[in-house]
Amino acid sequence: MESRHRVLDPAAHAQIGKNLCALAVMTKAPRAGQVKTRLVPPLSPEDAAQLNICFLRDTAAAITKACGISARGVGVYTPLGAEAAYIDILPGDFELLPQRGEGFGERLAFATEDLFQCGFASVCLIDSDSPTVSADVHAEAVEMLSKPGDRVVLGPSDDGGYYLIGMKHNHPQLFERVDWSTERVLKQTEQRASELSLEVSLLSTGYDVDDAATLRRLRDELLSEQSARDLAPNTRKFLAALSAQKKL
């Protein structure tokens, strides 16, 4: 099956209109047993993959709402050949860009390089584990990157990492000498920015959902009577079904 999304080719240069920010979600094709494995248990591999799809749909919806005329949604995906997996997950106006590189930091660095090579004026890399980050937060990142002067924008996660990193220019050093998947990621990234004399702009703090404890936190937040109805609706519906089935 062919993808309905255009796949960007960095070697082709300037495929994107002027002055656009890439709101690019980092994603692995949501296949059972290959995504959200730290949520198995309490979830089954199939439910974990379906939850990942819900996360992607909600994140993509927030990105789309934030885009306006100044940004565009991109799915930076792996593995190559999985383009059709996103037909019913990402909106049709999203672009796709293959990931390359081995370790996580290398994949982030190459994604940034490739998006700038495609002609984007600024780049935000966004994780696919934080479905409650709102469109307003993504729009704020775009606005911050439109201001004069070079800078890096960071969306802190309360585990010490970040759910978003935004740049106006390619700075691969931001992804070097970082202890990925630890509580030191944000502070080390801020240190790399300081070494580059980059101003750091911080967004509101969010959280990643990558283990049973944070999954319970997400369930309690979204299924609360006080939760905004438009917050992560796909994830909310799926978690409600899991709870009703006593799977969560």
C-alpha positions as MATLAB code, in Angstrom:
seq = 'MESRHRVLDPAAHAQIGKNLCALAVMTKAPRAGQVKTRLVPPLSPEDAAQLNICFLRDTAAAITKACGISARGVGVYTPLGAEAAYIDILPGDFELLPQRGEGFGERLAFATEDLFQCGFASVCLIDSDSPTVSADVHAEAVEMLSKPGDRVVLGPSDDGGYYLIGMKHNHPQLFERVDWSTERVLKQTEQRASELSLEVSLLSTGYDVDDAATLRRLRDELLSEQSARDLAPNTRKFLAALSAQKKL';
ca = [
       0.000    0.000    0.000;
       1.339    3.430   -0.937;
       1.556    6.289    1.546;
      -0.806    9.234    1.156;
       1.855   11.501    2.665;
       4.660   13.166    0.745;
       8.042   11.785    1.792;
      10.635   14.539    1.971;
      14.047   14.064    0.402;
      16.734   16.297    1.976;
      18.939   15.850   -1.109;
      16.315   17.592   -3.254;
      16.677   20.898   -1.322;
      14.107   23.658   -0.822;
      10.953   21.515   -0.950;
       9.266   23.711    1.661;
       7.884   27.232    1.384;
       9.782   30.098    2.961;
       9.685   30.920    6.682;
       7.986   27.722    7.828;
       8.706   26.002   11.124;
       8.742   22.189   11.156;
       6.674   20.764   14.005;
       8.138   17.297   13.688;
       7.061   14.349   15.813;
       9.613   11.563   16.252;
       7.862    8.239   15.710;
       8.470    4.533   15.349;
       5.878    2.622   13.319;
       3.283    1.477   15.893;
       3.586   -2.289   15.658;
       2.714   -4.644   18.511;
       5.773   -5.745   20.441;
       7.930   -2.919   19.018;
       6.521    0.225   20.670;
       5.704    1.185   24.274;
       7.262   -2.062   25.460;
       7.798   -0.667   28.975;
       4.000   -0.611   29.316;
       3.840   -4.398   28.846;
       2.588   -5.283   31.426;
       0.149   -3.875   32.521;
      -0.885   -3.640   28.853;
      -0.720   -6.338   26.201;
       1.604   -5.671   23.236;
      -1.463   -5.038   21.063;
      -2.973   -2.554   23.517;
       0.394   -0.809   23.902;
       0.621   -0.359   20.126;
      -2.949    0.957   19.996;
      -2.143    3.397   22.795;
       0.853    4.593   20.793;
      -1.445    5.238   17.839;
      -3.735    7.291   20.094;
      -0.738    9.292   21.335;
       0.309   10.015   17.752;
      -3.189   11.055   16.686;
      -3.549   13.434   19.617;
      -0.069   14.892   19.189;
      -0.632   15.338   15.444;
      -3.990   17.026   16.083;
      -2.345   19.481   18.489;
       0.395   20.161   15.944;
      -2.148   20.747   13.174;
      -4.078   23.202   15.344;
      -0.840   25.080   16.107;
       0.409   25.293   12.527;
      -1.603   28.120   10.986;
       0.371   29.638    8.083;
       3.727   29.608    9.864;
       4.370   25.913   10.549;
       3.894   22.457    9.065;
       3.528   19.028   10.642;
       6.091   16.319    9.884;
       6.346   12.698   10.978;
      10.008   11.700   11.353;
       9.594    7.960   11.169;
      11.361    4.636   11.325;
      11.768    2.055    9.850;
      12.119    2.943    6.197;
       9.297    1.276    4.285;
       6.705    1.901    7.027;
       5.180    4.933    5.300;
       1.779    3.297    4.799;
       1.440    2.729    8.548;
       0.679    6.438    8.951;
      -2.158    6.694    6.408;
      -4.882    6.605    9.070;
      -2.787    8.095   11.881;
      -1.268   11.373   10.674;
      -3.321   14.078    8.918;
      -3.001   14.162    5.142;
      -1.191   17.504    5.146;
       1.681   16.107    7.214;
       4.958   15.371    5.468;
       7.064   12.308    6.252;
      10.827   12.215    6.754;
      12.777    8.972    7.304;
      14.935    8.775   10.409;
      18.592    7.934   10.067;
      21.355    7.244   12.543;
      21.847    4.700   15.298;
      21.548    6.094   18.832;
      18.784    8.442   19.945;
      20.966   11.558   19.975;
      22.254   10.774   16.501;
      18.704   10.363   15.195;
      17.711   13.739   16.644;
      20.781   15.418   15.163;
      20.205   13.940   11.707;
      16.478   14.796   11.808;
      17.351   18.420   12.543;
      19.949   18.527    9.787;
      17.583   16.938    7.260;
      14.657   19.236    8.069;
      16.795   22.339    7.632;
      18.116   20.825    4.402;
      14.512   20.484    3.215;
      14.105   24.242    3.512;
      12.451   24.802    6.893;
      13.358   28.104    8.550;
      13.167   26.584   12.039;
      12.707   23.128   13.499;
      10.959   21.666   16.549;
      11.460   17.994   17.341;
       8.585   16.636   19.447;
       8.325   13.328   21.266;
       5.413   10.935   20.792;
       5.085   10.124   24.516;
       3.417   13.342   25.733;
      -0.150   13.438   24.367;
      -1.317   16.093   26.843;
       0.965   18.824   25.448;
      -1.485   21.312   23.972;
      -1.629   23.119   20.654;
      -1.018   26.378   22.530;
       2.364   25.076   23.702;
       3.399   24.110   20.168;
       2.232   27.498   18.889;
       4.262   29.206   21.614;
       7.379   27.329   20.464;
       6.822   28.546   16.898;
       6.385   32.099   18.166;
       9.567   31.925   20.241;
      11.531   30.774   17.207;
      10.210   33.679   15.144;
      11.867   36.229   17.431;
      15.200   37.847   16.480;
      18.425   36.207   17.620;
      19.552   32.621   17.684;
      18.060   30.494   20.461;
      16.979   27.044   21.529;
      13.466   26.324   22.796;
      12.977   23.479   25.276;
       9.818   21.880   26.610;
      10.906   20.375   29.951;
       9.567   17.042   31.147;
       9.327   16.549   34.877;
      11.566   13.469   34.681;
      14.520   15.685   33.729;
      14.238   15.283   29.959;
      12.363   17.307   27.352;
       9.332   16.713   25.152;
      10.319   19.365   22.585;
      13.495   20.981   21.343;
      13.352   23.853   18.866;
      16.118   25.577   16.881;
      16.553   28.384   14.367;
      19.817   26.955   13.044;
      21.399   23.529   12.970;
      23.419   22.978   16.149;
      24.392   19.284   16.291;
      26.381   19.966   19.471;
      23.072   20.153   21.352;
      22.794   16.375   20.968;
      26.380   15.552   21.958;
      27.606   14.535   25.417;
      24.042   13.960   26.632;
      23.141   10.994   28.846;
      19.952   10.013   27.042;
      17.063    8.463   29.009;
      18.309    9.918   32.294;
      17.235   12.792   34.532;
      20.269   14.758   33.298;
      19.090   15.308   29.694;
      17.558   18.782   30.116;
      20.401   20.189   32.224;
      23.054   18.799   29.893;
      21.234   20.239   26.870;
      21.066   23.627   28.581;
      24.803   23.344   29.212;
      25.453   22.601   25.525;
      23.360   25.675   24.642;
      25.375   27.803   27.061;
      28.616   26.622   25.463;
      27.204   27.771   22.099;
      26.094   31.130   23.591;
      22.495   30.303   22.708;
      19.604   31.866   24.583;
      17.343   29.176   26.086;
      13.566   29.713   26.078;
      11.521   27.327   28.227;
       7.965   26.154   27.622;
       5.649   24.847   30.335;
       6.614   21.555   31.956;
       4.999   18.353   30.693;
       5.516   14.654   31.260;
       6.341   11.537   29.244;
       4.213    8.396   29.481;
       6.692    5.540   29.317;
       6.030    3.265   32.302;
       3.170    1.957   34.452;
       3.359    4.852   36.929;
       3.078    7.582   34.298;
       0.352    5.617   32.509;
      -1.694    5.660   35.728;
      -1.004    9.380   36.033;
      -2.273    9.922   32.489;
      -5.374    7.797   33.117;
      -6.203    9.713   36.296;
      -5.706   13.063   34.560;
      -7.742   12.328   31.438;
     -10.569   10.451   33.166;
     -10.979   13.114   35.842;
     -14.164   15.186   35.816;
     -11.958   18.296   35.846;
     -10.072   17.348   32.670;
     -10.681   19.514   29.594;
     -12.772   17.554   27.094;
     -10.577   18.526   24.142;
      -7.383   17.284   25.811;
      -6.008   14.145   24.107;
      -9.471   12.835   23.084;
      -8.229    9.699   21.298;
      -6.119    8.684   24.273;
      -8.934    9.501   26.699;
     -11.405    7.280   24.839;
      -8.955    4.368   24.675;
      -7.989    4.605   28.353;
     -11.663    4.745   29.316;
     -12.260    1.524   27.356;
      -9.277   -0.173   28.981;
     -10.507    0.868   32.427;
     -14.010   -0.393   31.692;
     -12.524   -3.751   30.662;
     -10.450   -3.852   33.882;
      -7.248   -3.893   31.827;
      -5.901   -0.799   33.551;
];
